[in-house]
PDB file of C-alpha atoms and ligand atoms in Angstrom:
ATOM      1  CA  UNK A   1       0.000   0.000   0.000  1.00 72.00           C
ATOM      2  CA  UNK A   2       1.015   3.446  -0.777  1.00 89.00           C
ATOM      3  CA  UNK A   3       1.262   6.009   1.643  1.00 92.00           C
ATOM      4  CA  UNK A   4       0.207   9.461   1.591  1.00 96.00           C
ATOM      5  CA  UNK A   5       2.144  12.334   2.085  1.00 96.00           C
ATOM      6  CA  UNK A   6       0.087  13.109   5.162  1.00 96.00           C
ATOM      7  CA  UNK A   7       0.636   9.940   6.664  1.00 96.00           C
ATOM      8  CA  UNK A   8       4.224   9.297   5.966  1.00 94.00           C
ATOM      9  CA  UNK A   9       5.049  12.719   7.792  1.00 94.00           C
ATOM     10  CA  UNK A  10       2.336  11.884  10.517  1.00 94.00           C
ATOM     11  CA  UNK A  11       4.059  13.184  13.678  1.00 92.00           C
ATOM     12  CA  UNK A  12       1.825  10.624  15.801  1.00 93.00           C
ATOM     13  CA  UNK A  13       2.460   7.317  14.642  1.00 92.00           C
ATOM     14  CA  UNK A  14       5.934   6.903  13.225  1.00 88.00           C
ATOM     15  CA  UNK A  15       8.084   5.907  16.215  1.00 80.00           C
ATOM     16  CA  UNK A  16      11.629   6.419  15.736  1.00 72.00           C
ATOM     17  CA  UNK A  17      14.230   4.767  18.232  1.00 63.00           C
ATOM     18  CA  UNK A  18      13.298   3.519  21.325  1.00 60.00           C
ATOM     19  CA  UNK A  19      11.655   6.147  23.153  1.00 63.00           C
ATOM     20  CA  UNK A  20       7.966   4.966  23.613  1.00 72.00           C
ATOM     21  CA  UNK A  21       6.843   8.221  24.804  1.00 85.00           C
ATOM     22  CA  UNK A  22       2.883   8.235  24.927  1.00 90.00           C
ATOM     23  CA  UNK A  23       2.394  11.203  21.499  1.00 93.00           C
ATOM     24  CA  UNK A  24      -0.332  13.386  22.721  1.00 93.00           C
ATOM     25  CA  UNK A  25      -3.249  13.902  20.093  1.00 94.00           C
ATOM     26  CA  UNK A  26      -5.311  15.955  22.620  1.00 93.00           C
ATOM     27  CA  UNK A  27      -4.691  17.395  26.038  1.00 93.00           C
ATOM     28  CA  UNK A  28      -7.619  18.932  27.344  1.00 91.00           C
ATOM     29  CA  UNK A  29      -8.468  19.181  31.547  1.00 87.00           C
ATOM     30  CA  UNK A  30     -11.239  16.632  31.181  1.00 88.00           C
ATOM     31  CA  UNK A  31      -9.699  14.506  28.770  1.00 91.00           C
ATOM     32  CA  UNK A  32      -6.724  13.338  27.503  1.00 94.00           C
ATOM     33  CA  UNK A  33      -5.738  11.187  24.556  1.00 95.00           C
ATOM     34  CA  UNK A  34      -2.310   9.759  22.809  1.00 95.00           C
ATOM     35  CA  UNK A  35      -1.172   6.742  20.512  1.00 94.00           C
ATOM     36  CA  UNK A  36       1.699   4.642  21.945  1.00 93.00           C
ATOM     37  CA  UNK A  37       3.865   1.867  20.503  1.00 91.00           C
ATOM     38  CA  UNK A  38       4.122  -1.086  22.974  1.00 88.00           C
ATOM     39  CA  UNK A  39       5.337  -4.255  22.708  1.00 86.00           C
ATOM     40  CA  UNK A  40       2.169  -5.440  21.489  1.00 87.00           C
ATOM     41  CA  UNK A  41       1.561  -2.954  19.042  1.00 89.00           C
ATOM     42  CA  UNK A  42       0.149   0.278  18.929  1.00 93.00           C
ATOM     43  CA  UNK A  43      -2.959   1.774  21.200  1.00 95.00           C
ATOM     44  CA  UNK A  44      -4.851   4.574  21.768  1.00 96.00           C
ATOM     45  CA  UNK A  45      -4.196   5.702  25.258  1.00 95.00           C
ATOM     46  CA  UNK A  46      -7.100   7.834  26.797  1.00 95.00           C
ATOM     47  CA  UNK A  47      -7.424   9.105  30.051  1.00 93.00           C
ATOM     48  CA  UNK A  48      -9.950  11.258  31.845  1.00 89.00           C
ATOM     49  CA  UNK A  49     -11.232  12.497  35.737  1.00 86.00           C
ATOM     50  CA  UNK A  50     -13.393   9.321  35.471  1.00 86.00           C
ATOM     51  CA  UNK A  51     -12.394   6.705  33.498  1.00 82.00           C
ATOM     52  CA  UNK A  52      -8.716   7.005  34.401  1.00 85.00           C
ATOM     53  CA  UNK A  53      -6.097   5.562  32.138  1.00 91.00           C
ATOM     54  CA  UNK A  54      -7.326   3.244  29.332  1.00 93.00           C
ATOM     55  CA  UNK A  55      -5.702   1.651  26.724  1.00 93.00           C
ATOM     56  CA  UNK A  56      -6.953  -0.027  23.502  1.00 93.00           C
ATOM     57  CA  UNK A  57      -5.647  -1.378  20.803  1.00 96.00           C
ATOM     58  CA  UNK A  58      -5.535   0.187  17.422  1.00 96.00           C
ATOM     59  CA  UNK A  59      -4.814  -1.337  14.006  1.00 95.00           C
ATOM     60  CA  UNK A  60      -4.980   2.184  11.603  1.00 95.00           C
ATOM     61  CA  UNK A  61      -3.796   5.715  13.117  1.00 96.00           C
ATOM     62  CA  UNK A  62      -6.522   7.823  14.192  1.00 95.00           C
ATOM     63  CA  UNK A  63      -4.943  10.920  12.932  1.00 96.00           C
ATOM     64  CA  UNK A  64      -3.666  10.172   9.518  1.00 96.00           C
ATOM     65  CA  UNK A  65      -5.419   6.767   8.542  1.00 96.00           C
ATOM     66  CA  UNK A  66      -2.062   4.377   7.949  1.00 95.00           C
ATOM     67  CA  UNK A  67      -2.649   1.155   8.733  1.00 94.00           C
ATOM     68  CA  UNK A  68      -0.325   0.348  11.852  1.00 91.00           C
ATOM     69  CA  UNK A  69       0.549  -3.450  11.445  1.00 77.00           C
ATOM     70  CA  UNK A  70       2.316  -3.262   8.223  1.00 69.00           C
ATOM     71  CA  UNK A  71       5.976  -2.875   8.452  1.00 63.00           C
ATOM     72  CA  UNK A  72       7.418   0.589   7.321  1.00 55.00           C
ATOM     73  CA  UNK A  73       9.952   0.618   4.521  1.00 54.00           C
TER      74      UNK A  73
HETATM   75 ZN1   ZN B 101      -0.606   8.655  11.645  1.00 62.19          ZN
END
């Protein structure tokens, strides 16, 4: 598949080195939401006043579309 300029320069879902810093998509007091590359693969992490921190899988970026299982060239 061929990637889009918008999601090869995505700044939320390329992760470069080893620092698997949570990339903050929104940061708002009553809610608070990131992609982060584990171990396991890439989730959304969410967290809010009630809810606390939640993480869920993801298989295509949120942001930019790119599908987040496919190896990157
Ligand atoms: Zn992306």
């Amino acid at each position: 598949m061929k990637l889009t300029e918008k999601q090869k320069n995505c700044p939320y879902c390329h992760e470069k080195g080893a620092d698997h810093r949570i990339k903050m998509i929104e940061d708002d007091p009553d809610g608070q939401a990131g992609l982060v590359l584990r171990q396991d693969g890439w989730h959304l992490w969410t967290a809010d006043p009630f809810t606390f921190e939640v993480l869920y899988p993801i298989g295509y970026c949120p942001m930019c579309g790119r599908p987040l299982n496919e190896e990157e060239d």
